[in-house]
Amino acid sequence: MQRYILALDQGTTSSRAILFGRDGSVGGHAQQPFRQYYPQPGWVEHDPNEIWESERAVAAQALRESGLGRAVAAIGITNQRETTILWDRATGEPIHNAIVWQCRRTAELCEELKRQGLEERIVSTTGLLIDAYFSGSKIRWVLDNVPGVRQRAEKGEILFGTVETWLIWRLTGGKVHVTDYSNASRTMLFNIHTLSWDEELCALLDIPMNILPRPVSNSEVYGTVAEGIEGLEELAGVPICGAAGDQQA
């Protein structure tokens, strides 16, 4: 029996699941759109639970319609980059809507960082220009604007992740909190030379490092699918061993 890779493609406007055989053939496919939220001009949000539920649903549909659940050898994830999610470590509930990569709410904060003369420091460390596009300023906005979250983050009660981090955390039943290098490199907090979070940049942006996921490579076993996920029962124990941000993927 041919084995398949289940590719989860979590995009900005829809979630997809595709089963790929060793020869590149498609064994099954499903896609589902989800809502976009625009609280005010220039602001864009997603519901993190809707991201998870839509991705879970399309994976379940692809498995159900293809009948290939028992043939899945591994799972890989590609995702919209820079979109920022913070959630409760204990309950798994998001503490705010996801702030999407397009969102410009932190443009003024980024201008302030430029006025402080931090552009060269950030470019040399992260390879990125200072911009609201990237996750770091979005994390800072949530910490500064959602009541009580900064205090809870400092006590270790809050986790941050981009979308692949969130999906891996949910798929593993909250056991694995990681981000791959391609997504970490889009946060404006990641040292691309040492492949680690930069302590000084986190301090400059006033972001507690204990909320950050563990950086990992694009191809290794991060963890396995937990038991009891609705529609994905056949995947229990299947390794999740690939992740890459949208354009690289």
Coordinates of C-alpha atoms in Angstrom, one line a residue:
M1 CA 0.0 0.0 0.0
Q2 CA 1.3 3.5 -0.9
R3 CA 1.9 5.8 2.0
Y4 CA 0.9 9.5 1.9
I5 CA 2.0 12.8 3.3
L6 CA -0.9 14.9 4.7
A7 CA -0.1 18.5 3.8
L8 CA -2.0 21.1 5.8
D9 CA -2.0 24.5 3.9
Q10 CA -3.3 27.1 6.3
G11 CA -3.7 30.3 4.2
T12 CA -4.9 33.8 4.7
T13 CA -8.4 33.2 3.4
S14 CA -8.9 29.4 3.5
S15 CA -7.6 26.2 4.9
R16 CA -6.7 23.2 2.7
A17 CA -5.6 19.6 3.2
I18 CA -3.9 17.6 0.5
L19 CA -2.8 13.9 0.6
F20 CA 0.4 13.5 -1.5
G21 CA 1.7 10.1 -2.6
R22 CA 5.4 9.3 -3.0
D23 CA 5.1 9.9 -6.7
G24 CA 3.5 13.3 -6.2
S25 CA 0.0 12.1 -7.0
V26 CA -2.9 13.6 -5.0
G27 CA -4.8 11.1 -3.1
G28 CA -7.3 13.4 -1.5
H29 CA -8.0 17.2 -1.2
A30 CA -10.4 19.5 0.7
Q31 CA -10.6 23.3 1.1
Q32 CA -12.7 25.6 3.3
P33 CA -12.8 29.4 3.6
F34 CA -13.0 31.2 6.9
R35 CA -14.0 34.7 8.0
Q36 CA -11.9 37.9 7.8
Y37 CA -12.4 40.6 10.5
Y38 CA -11.8 44.3 10.0
P39 CA -12.3 46.1 13.3
Q40 CA -11.3 49.4 11.7
P41 CA -9.5 50.6 8.6
G42 CA -6.1 49.0 8.2
W43 CA -6.8 46.4 10.9
V44 CA -7.2 42.7 10.0
E45 CA -8.0 39.8 12.3
H46 CA -8.8 36.1 12.3
D47 CA -10.4 33.9 14.9
P48 CA -7.7 31.4 16.0
N49 CA -10.3 28.8 16.9
E50 CA -11.8 29.1 13.4
I51 CA -8.4 28.7 11.9
W52 CA -7.9 25.5 13.9
E53 CA -11.5 24.2 13.3
S54 CA -11.3 24.8 9.5
E55 CA -8.0 23.1 9.2
R56 CA -9.2 20.2 11.3
A57 CA -12.3 19.9 9.2
V58 CA -10.6 19.9 5.8
A59 CA -8.1 17.3 7.1
A60 CA -11.0 15.1 8.3
Q61 CA -12.8 15.6 5.0
A62 CA -9.8 14.7 2.9
L63 CA -9.2 11.5 5.0
R64 CA -12.9 10.6 5.0
E65 CA -13.5 11.0 1.2
S66 CA -10.2 9.3 0.2
G67 CA -10.3 6.5 2.8
L68 CA -6.6 6.9 3.2
G69 CA -6.4 7.7 6.9
R70 CA -4.4 4.6 7.8
A71 CA -2.0 5.3 4.9
V72 CA -0.7 8.6 6.3
A73 CA 3.0 8.4 7.1
A74 CA 3.5 12.0 8.3
I75 CA 2.1 15.5 8.3
G76 CA 3.6 18.7 7.1
I77 CA 2.3 22.3 7.5
T78 CA 2.6 25.4 5.5
N79 CA 1.0 28.6 6.8
Q80 CA 0.3 32.3 6.4
R81 CA 3.4 34.0 7.8
E82 CA 3.7 36.7 10.5
T83 CA 0.1 36.3 11.7
T84 CA 0.2 36.5 15.5
I85 CA -1.7 34.4 18.1
L86 CA -1.4 34.5 21.8
W87 CA -3.2 31.9 24.0
D88 CA -3.7 30.7 27.5
R89 CA -1.1 28.0 28.3
A90 CA -3.5 26.0 30.5
T91 CA -6.8 26.2 28.7
G92 CA -5.6 26.7 25.1
E93 CA -8.1 29.6 24.6
P94 CA -6.8 32.5 22.5
I95 CA -6.7 35.7 24.5
H96 CA -7.3 37.9 21.5
N97 CA -8.1 37.4 17.8
A98 CA -5.1 36.6 15.6
I99 CA -3.5 39.8 14.2
V100 CA -3.0 39.1 10.5
W101 CA 0.2 39.8 8.6
Q102 CA -1.6 42.6 6.6
C103 CA -2.7 44.5 9.7
R104 CA -1.2 48.0 10.1
R105 CA -2.2 48.8 13.7
T106 CA 1.5 48.8 14.8
A107 CA 2.8 51.2 12.1
E108 CA 3.3 54.0 14.7
L109 CA 5.2 51.7 17.0
C110 CA 7.5 50.8 14.2
E111 CA 8.1 54.4 13.3
E112 CA 9.0 55.0 17.0
L113 CA 11.6 52.2 16.8
K114 CA 13.1 53.8 13.7
R115 CA 13.3 57.2 15.6
Q116 CA 15.1 55.4 18.3
G117 CA 17.8 54.4 15.8
L118 CA 17.2 50.7 16.0
E119 CA 16.9 50.0 12.2
E120 CA 20.6 49.0 11.7
R121 CA 20.5 46.7 14.8
I122 CA 17.3 45.0 13.7
V123 CA 18.4 44.6 10.1
S124 CA 21.8 43.2 11.0
T125 CA 20.3 40.6 13.4
T126 CA 17.1 39.6 11.7
G127 CA 17.6 40.6 8.0
L128 CA 14.3 42.5 8.2
L129 CA 13.5 46.2 7.9
I130 CA 11.4 47.6 10.7
D131 CA 7.8 47.2 9.7
A132 CA 4.3 46.5 11.1
Y133 CA 4.2 43.5 8.7
F134 CA 6.3 41.4 11.1
S135 CA 5.1 39.6 14.2
G136 CA 7.2 41.3 16.9
S137 CA 5.3 44.6 17.0
K138 CA 1.9 42.6 16.9
I139 CA 2.9 40.7 20.0
R140 CA 3.8 44.0 21.7
W141 CA 0.4 45.4 20.8
V142 CA -1.5 42.5 22.4
L143 CA 0.7 42.7 25.5
D144 CA 0.0 46.5 25.8
N145 CA -3.6 46.5 24.9
V146 CA -5.4 43.4 26.2
P147 CA -5.9 44.0 30.0
G148 CA -3.9 41.7 32.3
V149 CA -2.1 39.9 29.5
R150 CA 1.4 41.3 30.1
Q151 CA 1.3 40.4 33.7
R152 CA 0.1 36.9 32.9
A153 CA 2.8 36.5 30.2
E154 CA 5.5 37.5 32.6
K155 CA 4.2 34.7 34.9
G156 CA 4.5 32.1 32.2
E157 CA 0.7 31.7 31.6
I158 CA 0.6 32.9 28.0
L159 CA 2.1 31.4 24.8
F160 CA 2.8 33.0 21.5
G161 CA 3.0 31.5 18.1
T162 CA 2.5 32.1 14.4
V163 CA 0.0 29.8 12.7
E164 CA 2.2 26.7 12.3
T165 CA 3.0 26.9 16.1
W166 CA -0.8 27.1 16.9
L167 CA -1.6 24.2 14.6
I168 CA 1.2 22.0 15.9
W169 CA 0.2 22.8 19.5
R170 CA -3.4 21.9 18.9
L171 CA -2.6 18.7 16.9
T172 CA -0.3 17.5 19.7
G173 CA -2.9 18.2 22.4
G174 CA -0.9 21.1 23.8
K175 CA 2.3 19.1 24.2
V176 CA 4.6 20.8 21.6
H177 CA 5.3 24.5 21.4
V178 CA 7.7 25.1 18.5
T179 CA 8.2 27.4 15.5
D180 CA 10.2 26.5 12.4
Y181 CA 13.1 28.8 11.3
S182 CA 11.3 30.2 8.3
N183 CA 8.4 31.5 10.5
A184 CA 10.7 32.5 13.4
S185 CA 12.7 34.6 10.9
R186 CA 9.6 36.7 10.2
T187 CA 9.0 37.9 13.7
M188 CA 11.7 40.7 13.9
L189 CA 12.9 38.9 17.1
F190 CA 15.0 36.1 15.6
N191 CA 18.8 36.1 15.1
I192 CA 19.3 34.5 11.7
H193 CA 23.0 34.0 12.4
T194 CA 22.6 32.0 15.6
L195 CA 19.1 30.6 14.8
S196 CA 17.9 31.7 18.2
W197 CA 15.7 34.4 19.8
D198 CA 17.6 37.6 20.3
E199 CA 17.5 38.5 24.0
E200 CA 18.3 42.2 23.3
L201 CA 15.7 42.6 20.7
C202 CA 13.1 41.0 22.9
A203 CA 14.0 43.5 25.6
L204 CA 13.9 46.4 23.2
L205 CA 10.4 45.4 22.2
D206 CA 9.4 44.6 25.8
I207 CA 8.4 41.0 25.0
P208 CA 8.9 38.3 27.7
M209 CA 11.0 35.5 26.1
N210 CA 9.1 32.8 28.1
I211 CA 6.1 33.2 25.7
L212 CA 8.2 32.3 22.6
P213 CA 8.2 28.8 21.0
R214 CA 11.3 26.7 20.6
P215 CA 12.9 27.3 17.2
V216 CA 13.2 24.1 15.1
S217 CA 14.3 23.1 11.6
N218 CA 11.9 22.7 8.7
S219 CA 12.3 19.0 8.7
E220 CA 12.3 17.0 11.9
V221 CA 9.8 15.2 14.1
Y222 CA 8.2 17.8 16.3
G223 CA 5.7 15.6 17.9
T224 CA 2.8 13.2 17.1
V225 CA -1.0 13.8 16.7
A226 CA -2.9 13.4 20.0
E227 CA -5.6 10.9 20.5
G228 CA -9.3 11.9 20.4
I229 CA -9.3 14.8 17.9
E230 CA -12.6 14.7 16.1
G231 CA -12.3 13.4 12.6
L232 CA -8.6 12.8 13.0
E233 CA -8.8 9.7 15.2
E234 CA -7.0 7.6 12.5
L235 CA -4.0 10.0 12.7
A236 CA -3.3 9.5 16.4
G237 CA 0.4 8.9 16.8
V238 CA 1.3 10.1 13.3
P239 CA 4.4 12.3 13.3
I240 CA 4.3 16.0 12.5
C241 CA 7.6 16.5 10.8
G242 CA 7.6 19.4 8.4
A243 CA 6.8 23.1 8.6
A244 CA 7.6 26.1 6.4
G245 CA 6.2 29.6 6.1
D246 CA 4.1 30.3 3.0
Q247 CA 6.5 31.6 0.4
Q248 CA 9.4 29.2 1.3
A249 CA 7.0 26.3 1.3

